[in-house]
Amino acid sequence: MEGTYDVAIIGGGINGCGIARDAAGRGLSVYLCEQADLASGTSSTATKLIHGGLRYLEYFEFRLVREALMEREVLWRIAPHIIWPLRFVLPHHKGLRPAWLLRLGLFLYDHLGGRELLPATSTLDLTTDEAGRPLKPGQYSLGFEYSDCWVDDARLVILNARDAVDHGATIRTRTKAVAADRGADVWRLTAVDRRSGEKTEAVHARILVNAAGPWVGDVLAVTRRQNSPPSIRLVRGSHIVIPRLYAHNRCYIFQNIDMRIIFAIPYEGDFTLIGTTEGDYVGDPGEVRTTAEDIDYLCQAANRYFSTTIAPADVVWTYSGVRPLYDDGASEAQAATRDYLLDLDEAGAPMLSIFGGKITTYRRLAQHALDKLERYLPTAVHARRNWSGQVPLPGGDFPVQGFEALVKDIGRDYPWLGAYQSRRLARAYGTRARGILDGATRWSALGQDFGSGLTEAEVTYLMREEWAEEASDVIWRRSKLGLRLSQEQVTTLESFMAEHREEFLAR
Ligand SMILES: Cc1cc2nc3c(=O)[nH]c(=O)nc-3n(C[C@H](O)[C@H](O)[C@H](O)COP(=O)(O)OP(=O)(O)OC[C@H]3O[C@@H](n4cnc5c(N)ncnc54)[C@H](O)[C@@H]3O)c2cc1C
């Protein structure tokens, strides 16, 4: 049928956008619909680690840990602006696994695969190392330090979407899939534009991908699937953000008294991120909220280790998300597998549903998803199977360890920006920061100033190139400027965007 896409994807989180990018880059025609903003589901609520997951070794998840460890440097290389290495300090104490077992786990972590640039594990004397200073005095002498990476999760989603479109994909945001009718060879997908409430044109596609994350079951219901699909386990996790708790740049990995892992991570320059809680969740994933108990739990967990006591009143921001885990029948939420399952239903035109996964493994998941669909794809695209780890994401076309040089170059060409803004723009946009600055010779040339360095030039770039339509898209998902802007500034931003929205939607 003319106008039929090769692949239609439901869901604009990391998995949907990752598959869209990989498929479009292989030369397939791709359509993706997202019911709200890109990354508005789980993919903006992670702890934001590109990590192997040290604790998954205890559950013998060697396949997952190895794949995830190998992805750290692959992803860092293709997106060195939004991904960077971090060192994690693990203070040892009596309640933990014995030191020899931790050494063994960290040895495996270092050697399971893919580590070329990240530094290896080391042992710390916490009585002399500065990492011991923020901790309760006299309690910790031995520590271990290992490597993982940080990612701006929401921007990773947006950059995958951007790259998919740069490779010819069609992406519709605020567009909800409400019906999917299956023929022998083709799907007919009906979606509603949530801005107007009106039905959009129906889309035809040879393959349907259900990447709806925690809503995967709702989408299966829309497709009226007959045989019984695997089940999903929703696990809720919350984080708190407090003013910066300590001066150095390393993170901590603590074990709480309930044996759960809690991270404390330097965040957005002036803050510390602490998380996460973990518990089964029932209800609408869109309604997930941080509770007072979550905040108490995380404050108490931090207070067991740090000498500075924190209280709920110190918390400046919180966020919560729902992990869409494949239900492997584990009794504890923390023990449920973080591995993914790709369910291919071939009773007519094929539908692939995604269960589980991590931000860290999204690129491999996308590769596996398309490999699984290979017999339905034109043979001409098979040769492009391995491209996605070799080509930089938008703005990431500079050497993996060249971030400081990029900041310096931007600072040299735009000296009036100042060190903080040069770094902020380089972090968010990489080499594409120059597309925002566009040869400007002074601050006022960037147009209206919304505060904290957010200018009209940046906002219009986000509306034109990155699907931003509302203030929350800009201040919580394209950036974290929500931590710095006043309510009045946000209102001004909202009015500006409302005034200009139609211009960008009409494009
Ligand atoms: C607390 C927490 C901490 C985590 N920390 C980490 C971490 O540090 N590292 C890591 O690697 N992973 C981490 N994860 C896991 C990771 O965040 C998730 O596995 C991943 O984001 C899931 O992505 P997704 O694309 O499957 O789902 P989502 O991001 O939820 O995307 C699904 C999208 O589908 C859309 N959708 C649903 N129904 C429809 C419809 N009918 N029509 C159109 N669109 C629809 C939704 O709006 C949503 O945007 C964490 C998760 C949580 C909750």
Coordinates of C-alpha atoms and ligand atoms in Angstrom, one line a residue:
M1 CA 0.0 0.0 0.0
E2 CA 1.4 3.4 -0.9
G3 CA 2.5 5.6 2.0
T4 CA 3.0 2.6 4.2
Y5 CA 5.8 2.9 6.7
D6 CA 8.2 0.1 7.3
V7 CA 7.9 0.5 11.1
A8 CA 5.5 2.4 13.3
I9 CA 6.6 2.8 16.9
I10 CA 4.3 3.7 19.9
G11 CA 6.2 5.5 22.7
G12 CA 8.8 8.2 22.7
G13 CA 10.9 7.1 25.6
I14 CA 14.5 5.9 25.3
N15 CA 13.5 2.5 23.8
G16 CA 11.1 3.9 21.2
C17 CA 13.4 6.7 20.2
G18 CA 16.5 4.4 20.2
I19 CA 14.7 2.0 17.8
A20 CA 13.5 4.9 15.6
R21 CA 17.1 6.1 15.3
D22 CA 18.5 2.7 14.5
A23 CA 15.7 1.8 12.0
A24 CA 15.9 5.2 10.2
G25 CA 19.7 5.0 10.0
R26 CA 19.4 1.5 8.5
G27 CA 17.3 3.1 5.7
L28 CA 13.8 2.1 6.9
S29 CA 10.8 4.5 6.8
V30 CA 9.8 5.1 10.4
Y31 CA 6.8 6.7 12.2
L32 CA 6.8 7.3 16.0
C33 CA 4.0 8.7 18.1
E34 CA 4.4 9.8 21.7
Q35 CA 1.3 10.6 23.7
A36 CA 2.9 13.5 25.7
D37 CA 6.4 15.1 25.5
L38 CA 9.4 12.9 24.5
A39 CA 10.9 11.4 27.6
S40 CA 7.9 12.4 29.7
G41 CA 7.5 8.8 31.0
T42 CA 10.2 6.7 32.8
S43 CA 13.1 7.9 30.7
S44 CA 13.4 11.3 32.4
T45 CA 13.2 9.8 35.9
A46 CA 16.2 7.5 36.1
T47 CA 19.2 7.8 38.5
K48 CA 20.9 8.7 35.2
L49 CA 23.7 6.2 35.4
I50 CA 25.2 4.4 32.4
H51 CA 26.3 1.5 34.5
G52 CA 26.9 -2.2 34.5
G53 CA 24.9 -2.4 37.8
L54 CA 27.3 -3.8 40.4
R55 CA 24.6 -5.3 42.4
Y56 CA 23.1 -7.3 39.5
L57 CA 26.2 -9.5 39.7
E58 CA 24.7 -10.8 43.0
Y59 CA 21.7 -12.0 41.0
F60 CA 24.0 -13.7 38.4
E61 CA 22.8 -11.4 35.7
F62 CA 26.2 -11.7 33.8
R63 CA 24.7 -11.3 30.3
L64 CA 23.0 -8.0 31.3
V65 CA 26.0 -6.7 33.3
R66 CA 28.5 -7.5 30.5
E67 CA 26.3 -5.9 27.8
A68 CA 25.8 -2.8 30.0
L69 CA 29.5 -2.5 30.9
M70 CA 30.4 -2.6 27.3
E71 CA 27.8 0.0 26.4
R72 CA 29.4 2.6 28.8
E73 CA 32.2 3.5 26.5
V74 CA 30.2 3.0 23.3
L75 CA 27.6 5.6 24.5
W76 CA 30.2 7.9 26.0
R77 CA 32.0 8.0 22.6
I78 CA 28.8 8.8 20.6
A79 CA 27.6 11.4 23.1
P80 CA 30.5 12.9 25.0
H81 CA 28.6 16.1 25.8
I82 CA 25.7 14.5 27.7
I83 CA 27.6 11.4 29.0
W84 CA 30.8 11.5 31.2
P85 CA 32.7 9.3 33.5
L86 CA 32.1 9.2 37.2
R87 CA 34.0 7.7 40.1
F88 CA 31.9 5.9 42.8
V89 CA 33.1 5.6 46.4
L90 CA 31.9 2.6 48.3
P91 CA 32.7 3.0 52.0
H92 CA 33.2 -0.4 53.7
H93 CA 31.8 -1.2 57.1
K94 CA 30.8 -4.2 59.2
G95 CA 27.2 -4.5 57.8
L96 CA 28.4 -5.0 54.2
R97 CA 29.6 -8.0 52.3
P98 CA 33.2 -8.9 53.3
A99 CA 35.9 -6.9 51.7
W100 CA 37.2 -9.9 49.8
L101 CA 33.8 -10.4 48.1
L102 CA 33.5 -6.8 47.2
R103 CA 37.0 -6.9 45.7
L104 CA 36.0 -10.0 43.7
G105 CA 32.8 -8.3 42.5
L106 CA 34.8 -5.1 41.5
F107 CA 37.4 -7.2 39.8
L108 CA 34.7 -8.8 37.6
Y109 CA 33.2 -5.4 37.0
D110 CA 36.5 -4.1 35.8
H111 CA 37.2 -7.1 33.5
L112 CA 33.8 -8.3 32.2
G113 CA 34.3 -6.2 29.1
G114 CA 34.6 -3.0 27.1
R115 CA 36.7 -0.9 29.5
E116 CA 39.4 0.9 27.7
L117 CA 39.3 4.5 28.9
L118 CA 37.5 4.3 32.2
P119 CA 39.9 4.0 35.2
A120 CA 40.0 0.7 37.1
T121 CA 38.9 0.1 40.7
S122 CA 41.2 1.4 43.4
T123 CA 41.2 1.0 47.2
L124 CA 40.9 4.1 49.4
D125 CA 42.1 5.0 52.8
L126 CA 39.1 7.1 53.9
T127 CA 41.0 8.4 57.0
T128 CA 43.2 10.5 54.6
D129 CA 41.3 10.6 51.2
E130 CA 39.1 13.6 50.8
A131 CA 36.2 11.2 50.0
G132 CA 36.2 10.3 53.7
R133 CA 35.7 13.9 54.8
P134 CA 31.9 14.3 54.3
L135 CA 31.3 10.9 56.0
K136 CA 30.6 10.4 59.7
P137 CA 33.9 10.8 61.5
G138 CA 35.7 7.7 62.8
Q139 CA 33.3 5.2 61.2
Y140 CA 34.9 4.4 57.8
S141 CA 38.5 3.7 57.1
L142 CA 38.4 1.4 54.1
G143 CA 36.7 2.3 50.8
F144 CA 36.7 1.2 47.2
E145 CA 36.4 3.4 44.2
Y146 CA 35.2 2.3 40.7
S147 CA 34.0 3.8 37.4
D148 CA 30.7 4.2 35.7
C149 CA 29.1 7.0 33.6
W150 CA 26.6 9.7 34.0
V151 CA 23.9 10.6 31.4
D152 CA 21.4 13.3 30.9
D153 CA 18.6 10.8 30.4
A154 CA 16.0 13.0 28.9
R155 CA 18.4 14.6 26.5
L156 CA 19.6 11.2 25.4
V157 CA 16.0 10.5 24.3
I158 CA 15.7 13.8 22.5
L159 CA 19.0 13.4 20.7
N160 CA 17.9 9.9 19.5
A161 CA 14.7 11.4 18.3
R162 CA 16.5 14.3 16.6
D163 CA 18.9 11.9 14.9
A164 CA 16.0 9.6 13.8
V165 CA 14.4 12.6 12.1
D166 CA 17.7 13.7 10.6
H167 CA 17.7 10.2 9.0
G168 CA 14.2 10.7 7.6
A169 CA 11.8 9.5 10.4
T170 CA 8.5 11.1 11.2
I171 CA 7.9 11.9 14.9
R172 CA 4.6 13.1 16.3
T173 CA 4.6 14.2 19.9
R174 CA 1.4 14.8 22.0
T175 CA -0.1 12.1 19.8
K176 CA -1.7 9.1 21.4
A177 CA -2.2 5.7 19.6
V178 CA -5.8 4.8 20.3
A179 CA -6.4 1.9 17.9
A180 CA -4.3 -0.5 15.9
D181 CA -6.0 -2.8 13.4
R182 CA -4.0 -5.7 12.1
G183 CA -4.1 -7.1 8.6
A184 CA -2.2 -10.0 7.2
D185 CA 0.7 -7.7 6.1
V186 CA 0.0 -4.3 7.4
W187 CA -1.1 -2.4 10.5
R188 CA -3.5 0.5 10.5
L189 CA -2.7 2.7 13.5
T190 CA -5.0 5.5 14.6
A191 CA -3.7 8.3 16.8
V192 CA -5.3 11.3 18.4
D193 CA -3.7 14.7 18.5
R194 CA -4.0 15.5 22.2
R195 CA -3.6 19.2 21.7
S196 CA -6.9 19.4 19.7
G197 CA -8.5 16.1 20.7
E198 CA -9.0 15.4 17.0
K199 CA -8.1 12.2 15.2
T200 CA -5.0 12.4 13.1
E201 CA -4.8 10.6 9.8
A202 CA -4.5 6.9 10.2
V203 CA -1.0 5.5 9.6
H204 CA -0.2 2.2 7.8
A205 CA 2.9 0.2 8.7
R206 CA 4.3 -3.2 8.0
I207 CA 5.6 -3.6 11.5
L208 CA 4.3 -2.3 14.8
V209 CA 6.6 -1.7 17.8
N210 CA 5.1 -1.3 21.2
A211 CA 7.6 0.7 23.2
A212 CA 5.1 2.2 25.6
G213 CA 7.2 1.4 28.7
P214 CA 5.0 1.1 31.8
W215 CA 1.9 1.4 29.4
V216 CA 3.0 -1.6 27.3
G217 CA 0.0 -3.6 28.6
D218 CA -2.5 -0.7 27.7
V219 CA -1.1 -0.7 24.2
L220 CA -1.4 -4.5 23.9
A221 CA -5.1 -4.0 24.8
V222 CA -5.4 -1.4 22.0
T223 CA -4.1 -3.9 19.5
R224 CA -6.6 -6.5 20.8
R225 CA -3.9 -9.1 21.0
Q226 CA -5.5 -12.6 21.4
N227 CA -2.8 -14.8 22.9
S228 CA -1.5 -14.0 26.4
P229 CA 1.5 -11.7 26.4
P230 CA 4.3 -11.7 29.1
S231 CA 3.5 -9.6 32.1
I232 CA 5.0 -6.4 33.3
R233 CA 5.9 -5.5 36.9
L234 CA 5.8 -1.8 37.7
V235 CA 8.3 -0.7 40.3
R236 CA 8.3 2.8 41.6
G237 CA 11.4 4.8 42.4
S238 CA 11.9 8.3 43.9
H239 CA 14.8 10.7 44.1
I240 CA 15.5 13.8 46.1
V241 CA 17.6 16.8 45.2
I242 CA 19.2 18.9 48.0
P243 CA 21.8 21.8 48.0
R244 CA 25.3 20.4 47.3
L245 CA 26.3 18.3 50.3
Y246 CA 30.0 18.0 49.7
A247 CA 32.7 19.7 47.7
H248 CA 34.4 17.0 45.6
N249 CA 33.1 15.5 42.3
R250 CA 32.8 11.8 43.2
C251 CA 29.6 9.9 43.9
Y252 CA 28.8 7.6 46.8
I253 CA 27.2 4.2 46.7
F254 CA 25.8 3.2 50.1
Q255 CA 24.0 0.2 51.3
N256 CA 21.0 1.0 53.4
I257 CA 20.0 -1.1 56.5
D258 CA 17.3 -2.8 54.4
M259 CA 20.2 -3.9 52.1
R260 CA 19.0 -1.6 49.3
I261 CA 21.6 0.5 47.4
I262 CA 21.4 4.3 47.7
F263 CA 23.4 6.7 45.5
A264 CA 24.5 10.3 46.3
I265 CA 25.6 12.1 43.2
P266 CA 26.9 15.6 42.5
Y267 CA 24.0 17.2 40.4
E268 CA 23.8 20.2 38.2
G269 CA 26.7 22.0 39.8
D270 CA 25.1 23.2 43.0
F271 CA 23.1 20.2 44.1
T272 CA 23.3 16.6 45.3
L273 CA 21.0 13.9 43.9
I274 CA 20.0 11.1 46.3
G275 CA 18.1 8.0 45.3
T276 CA 16.3 5.7 44.9
T277 CA 13.5 4.1 46.7
E278 CA 12.0 1.0 45.2
G279 CA 8.6 -0.7 45.6
D280 CA 5.9 -2.3 43.6
Y281 CA 3.4 0.1 42.0
V282 CA -0.2 -0.2 41.0
G283 CA -2.1 2.4 39.1
D284 CA -1.6 4.9 36.3
P285 CA 2.1 5.3 35.6
G286 CA 1.4 8.9 34.7
E287 CA 0.2 9.7 38.2
V288 CA 3.3 8.5 40.0
R289 CA 4.4 10.9 42.8
T290 CA 7.1 11.2 45.5
T291 CA 5.6 10.7 48.9
A292 CA 6.6 12.1 52.3
E293 CA 7.7 8.6 53.3
D294 CA 10.0 8.4 50.2
I295 CA 11.6 11.7 51.3
D296 CA 12.0 10.6 54.9
Y297 CA 13.5 7.3 53.8
L298 CA 16.1 8.9 51.5
C299 CA 17.1 11.5 54.1
Q300 CA 17.5 8.8 56.8
A301 CA 19.6 6.7 54.4
A302 CA 21.9 9.6 53.7
N303 CA 22.1 10.5 57.4
R304 CA 23.5 7.1 58.2
Y305 CA 26.6 7.9 56.3
F306 CA 27.1 11.7 56.0
S307 CA 28.2 13.9 58.9
T308 CA 25.9 16.7 57.7
T309 CA 22.3 15.9 58.7
I310 CA 19.7 16.5 56.0
A311 CA 15.9 16.9 56.6
P312 CA 12.9 17.0 54.3
A313 CA 13.0 20.8 54.6
D314 CA 16.3 20.8 52.7
V315 CA 14.8 19.0 49.7
V316 CA 14.5 21.4 46.7
W317 CA 13.1 19.0 44.2
T318 CA 11.9 15.4 43.9
Y319 CA 11.0 13.2 41.0
S320 CA 9.6 9.7 40.7
G321 CA 9.3 7.1 37.9
V322 CA 8.0 3.7 37.3
R323 CA 10.3 0.9 36.0
P324 CA 8.5 -1.2 33.4
L325 CA 10.2 -4.5 34.4
Y326 CA 9.6 -7.8 32.8
D327 CA 7.9 -9.9 35.5
D328 CA 10.2 -12.9 36.2
G329 CA 8.3 -13.8 39.4
A330 CA 11.0 -12.5 41.8
S331 CA 9.6 -11.9 45.3
E332 CA 11.3 -8.6 46.0
A333 CA 11.0 -5.6 43.6
Q334 CA 14.8 -5.0 43.9
A335 CA 15.4 -8.6 42.8
A336 CA 13.3 -8.5 39.6
T337 CA 15.4 -8.7 36.5
R338 CA 16.6 -5.5 34.8
D339 CA 17.1 -7.5 31.6
Y340 CA 14.7 -6.9 28.7
L341 CA 12.4 -9.2 26.9
L342 CA 11.4 -8.7 23.2
D343 CA 8.1 -10.4 22.5
L344 CA 7.4 -10.9 18.8
D345 CA 3.8 -11.6 18.0
E346 CA 3.4 -12.9 14.4
A347 CA -0.3 -13.7 14.2
G348 CA -0.6 -11.5 11.0
A349 CA 1.5 -8.4 10.5
P350 CA 4.2 -8.5 13.1
M351 CA 4.2 -6.7 16.4
L352 CA 7.2 -6.4 18.7
S353 CA 6.5 -5.5 22.4
I354 CA 9.3 -4.4 24.7
F355 CA 9.3 -5.5 28.3
G356 CA 11.9 -4.0 30.7
G357 CA 15.3 -2.6 29.9
K358 CA 17.6 0.1 31.1
I359 CA 18.7 3.5 29.7
T360 CA 22.2 1.9 29.6
T361 CA 21.2 -0.9 27.2
Y362 CA 18.8 1.0 25.0
R363 CA 21.1 1.0 22.0
R364 CA 21.7 -2.8 22.2
L365 CA 17.9 -3.3 22.8
A366 CA 17.2 -1.4 19.6
Q367 CA 19.7 -3.5 17.6
H368 CA 18.3 -6.7 19.0
A369 CA 14.7 -5.5 18.2
L370 CA 15.6 -4.9 14.6
D371 CA 17.6 -8.1 14.3
K372 CA 14.6 -10.0 15.6
L373 CA 12.5 -8.3 12.9
E374 CA 15.0 -9.0 10.2
R375 CA 13.0 -11.4 8.1
Y376 CA 10.3 -8.7 7.7
L377 CA 12.8 -6.0 6.6
P378 CA 14.1 -5.4 3.1
T379 CA 17.5 -7.2 2.6
A380 CA 19.1 -3.9 1.5
V381 CA 19.1 -2.7 5.1
H382 CA 20.8 -5.7 6.6
A383 CA 24.3 -4.4 6.0
R384 CA 23.6 -1.4 8.3
R385 CA 23.1 -3.5 11.4
N386 CA 26.0 -2.1 13.4
W387 CA 25.9 1.6 12.6
S388 CA 24.4 3.1 15.7
G389 CA 27.4 2.8 18.0
Q390 CA 29.8 4.3 15.5
V391 CA 28.1 7.5 14.5
P392 CA 27.8 10.4 17.0
L393 CA 24.5 11.6 18.3
P394 CA 23.6 15.2 17.4
G395 CA 26.3 17.5 18.9
G396 CA 28.5 14.6 19.9
D397 CA 30.9 14.9 17.0
F398 CA 34.0 15.7 19.0
P399 CA 36.6 13.4 20.6
V400 CA 35.5 11.4 23.5
Q401 CA 37.9 13.1 25.9
G402 CA 37.5 16.5 24.1
F403 CA 34.8 18.1 26.2
E404 CA 37.0 20.6 28.0
A405 CA 38.5 21.7 24.6
L406 CA 35.0 22.2 23.3
V407 CA 34.1 24.4 26.3
K408 CA 37.3 26.4 25.7
D409 CA 36.6 26.8 22.0
I410 CA 33.1 28.1 22.7
G411 CA 34.4 30.4 25.5
R412 CA 37.1 31.7 23.1
D413 CA 34.6 32.5 20.3
Y414 CA 31.9 33.9 22.6
P415 CA 33.9 35.4 25.5
W416 CA 30.9 37.5 26.7
L417 CA 29.0 34.2 27.6
G418 CA 31.2 33.6 30.7
A419 CA 32.6 30.2 31.8
Y420 CA 29.3 28.9 33.4
Q421 CA 27.1 29.5 30.3
S422 CA 29.8 28.2 27.9
R423 CA 30.0 25.0 29.9
R424 CA 26.2 24.7 30.3
L425 CA 25.6 25.1 26.5
A426 CA 28.4 22.7 25.6
R427 CA 27.0 20.1 28.0
A428 CA 23.5 20.3 26.6
Y429 CA 24.1 20.8 22.9
G430 CA 27.8 19.8 22.2
T431 CA 28.9 21.2 18.9
R432 CA 25.3 22.2 18.1
A433 CA 25.6 25.0 20.7
R434 CA 27.0 27.0 17.9
G435 CA 23.7 26.7 16.1
I436 CA 22.1 28.5 19.0
L437 CA 24.8 31.2 19.4
D438 CA 24.8 31.6 15.6
G439 CA 27.7 34.1 15.5
A440 CA 26.1 36.5 18.1
T441 CA 28.5 39.1 19.3
R442 CA 26.8 40.1 22.6
W443 CA 24.4 38.6 25.1
S444 CA 21.5 40.9 24.0
A445 CA 21.7 39.5 20.5
L446 CA 20.3 36.2 21.8
G447 CA 16.9 37.9 22.4
Q448 CA 14.7 37.8 25.4
D449 CA 16.5 36.7 28.6
F450 CA 14.3 34.3 30.7
G451 CA 16.8 34.1 33.6
S452 CA 19.7 31.8 34.5
G453 CA 21.1 32.1 31.0
L454 CA 18.0 30.8 29.2
T455 CA 17.5 33.0 26.2
E456 CA 15.1 33.4 23.3
A457 CA 17.7 31.9 20.9
E458 CA 17.9 28.7 23.0
V459 CA 14.1 28.4 23.5
T460 CA 13.3 28.9 19.8
Y461 CA 16.0 26.3 19.0
L462 CA 14.3 23.9 21.4
M463 CA 10.9 24.6 19.8
R464 CA 12.2 24.3 16.3
E465 CA 14.6 21.3 16.6
E466 CA 13.6 19.4 19.8
W467 CA 9.8 19.4 20.0
A468 CA 9.5 21.7 23.0
E469 CA 6.0 23.2 23.3
E470 CA 5.6 24.0 27.0
A471 CA 7.8 25.6 29.7
S472 CA 8.1 22.2 31.5
D473 CA 9.5 20.6 28.4
V474 CA 12.3 23.2 28.4
I475 CA 13.0 23.5 32.2
W476 CA 12.7 19.8 33.2
R477 CA 13.5 17.7 30.1
R478 CA 15.6 19.7 27.7
S479 CA 17.4 21.2 30.7
K480 CA 17.1 21.3 34.5
L481 CA 16.8 25.1 34.7
G482 CA 13.6 24.5 36.7
L483 CA 16.0 24.2 39.7
R484 CA 17.0 27.8 39.2
L485 CA 14.2 29.8 37.6
S486 CA 11.6 31.6 39.8
Q487 CA 7.9 31.0 39.3
E488 CA 7.6 34.4 37.7
Q489 CA 10.3 33.6 35.2
V490 CA 8.6 30.3 34.3
T491 CA 5.4 32.2 33.7
T492 CA 7.1 34.6 31.4
L493 CA 8.6 31.6 29.5
E494 CA 5.2 29.9 29.3
S495 CA 3.7 33.0 27.8
F496 CA 6.5 33.3 25.2
M497 CA 6.1 29.7 24.2
A498 CA 2.3 29.9 24.0
E499 CA 2.6 32.9 21.7
H500 CA 5.1 31.2 19.4
R501 CA 3.8 27.6 19.5
E502 CA 1.7 27.7 16.4
E503 CA 4.6 29.0 14.2
F504 CA 6.6 25.9 15.1
L505 CA 3.8 23.4 14.9
A506 CA 2.8 24.7 11.5
R507 CA 6.3 23.8 10.2
Ligands
LIG1 C1 13.7 5.3 39.7 C2 14.4 4.7 38.4 C3 15.8 4.8 38.3 C4 16.4 4.3 37.2 N1 17.7 4.4 37.0 C5 18.3 4.0 35.9 C6 19.7 4.2 35.7 O1 20.4 4.8 36.5 N2 20.3 3.7 34.6 C7 19.6 3.0 33.7 O2 20.2 2.5 32.7 N3 18.3 2.8 33.8 C8 17.6 3.3 34.9 N4 16.3 3.1 35.0 C9 15.5 2.4 34.0 C10 15.1 3.3 32.8 O3 14.8 4.6 33.2 C11 14.0 2.6 32.0 O4 14.2 1.3 31.8 C12 13.7 3.3 30.7 O5 13.6 4.7 30.9 C13 12.4 2.8 30.1 O6 12.3 3.4 28.9 P1 11.0 3.1 27.9 O7 11.2 3.8 26.6 O8 10.8 1.7 27.9 O9 9.8 3.7 28.7 P2 9.3 5.2 28.9 O10 10.4 6.2 29.0 O11 8.2 5.3 29.9 O12 8.6 5.5 27.4 C14 7.4 5.0 27.1 C15 6.6 6.1 26.4 O13 5.4 5.6 25.8 C16 4.5 6.6 25.8 N5 3.2 6.0 25.5 C17 2.5 5.2 26.3 N6 1.3 4.8 25.7 C18 1.2 5.5 24.6 C19 0.3 5.5 23.5 N7 -0.9 4.9 23.6 N8 0.5 6.3 22.4 C20 1.7 7.1 22.4 N9 2.6 7.0 23.3 C21 2.4 6.2 24.4 C22 4.6 7.2 27.2 O14 4.1 8.5 27.3 C23 6.1 7.2 27.4 O15 6.8 8.4 27.1 C24 15.6 3.7 36.1 C25 14.2 3.7 36.3 C26 13.6 4.2 37.4 C27 12.1 4.2 37.5

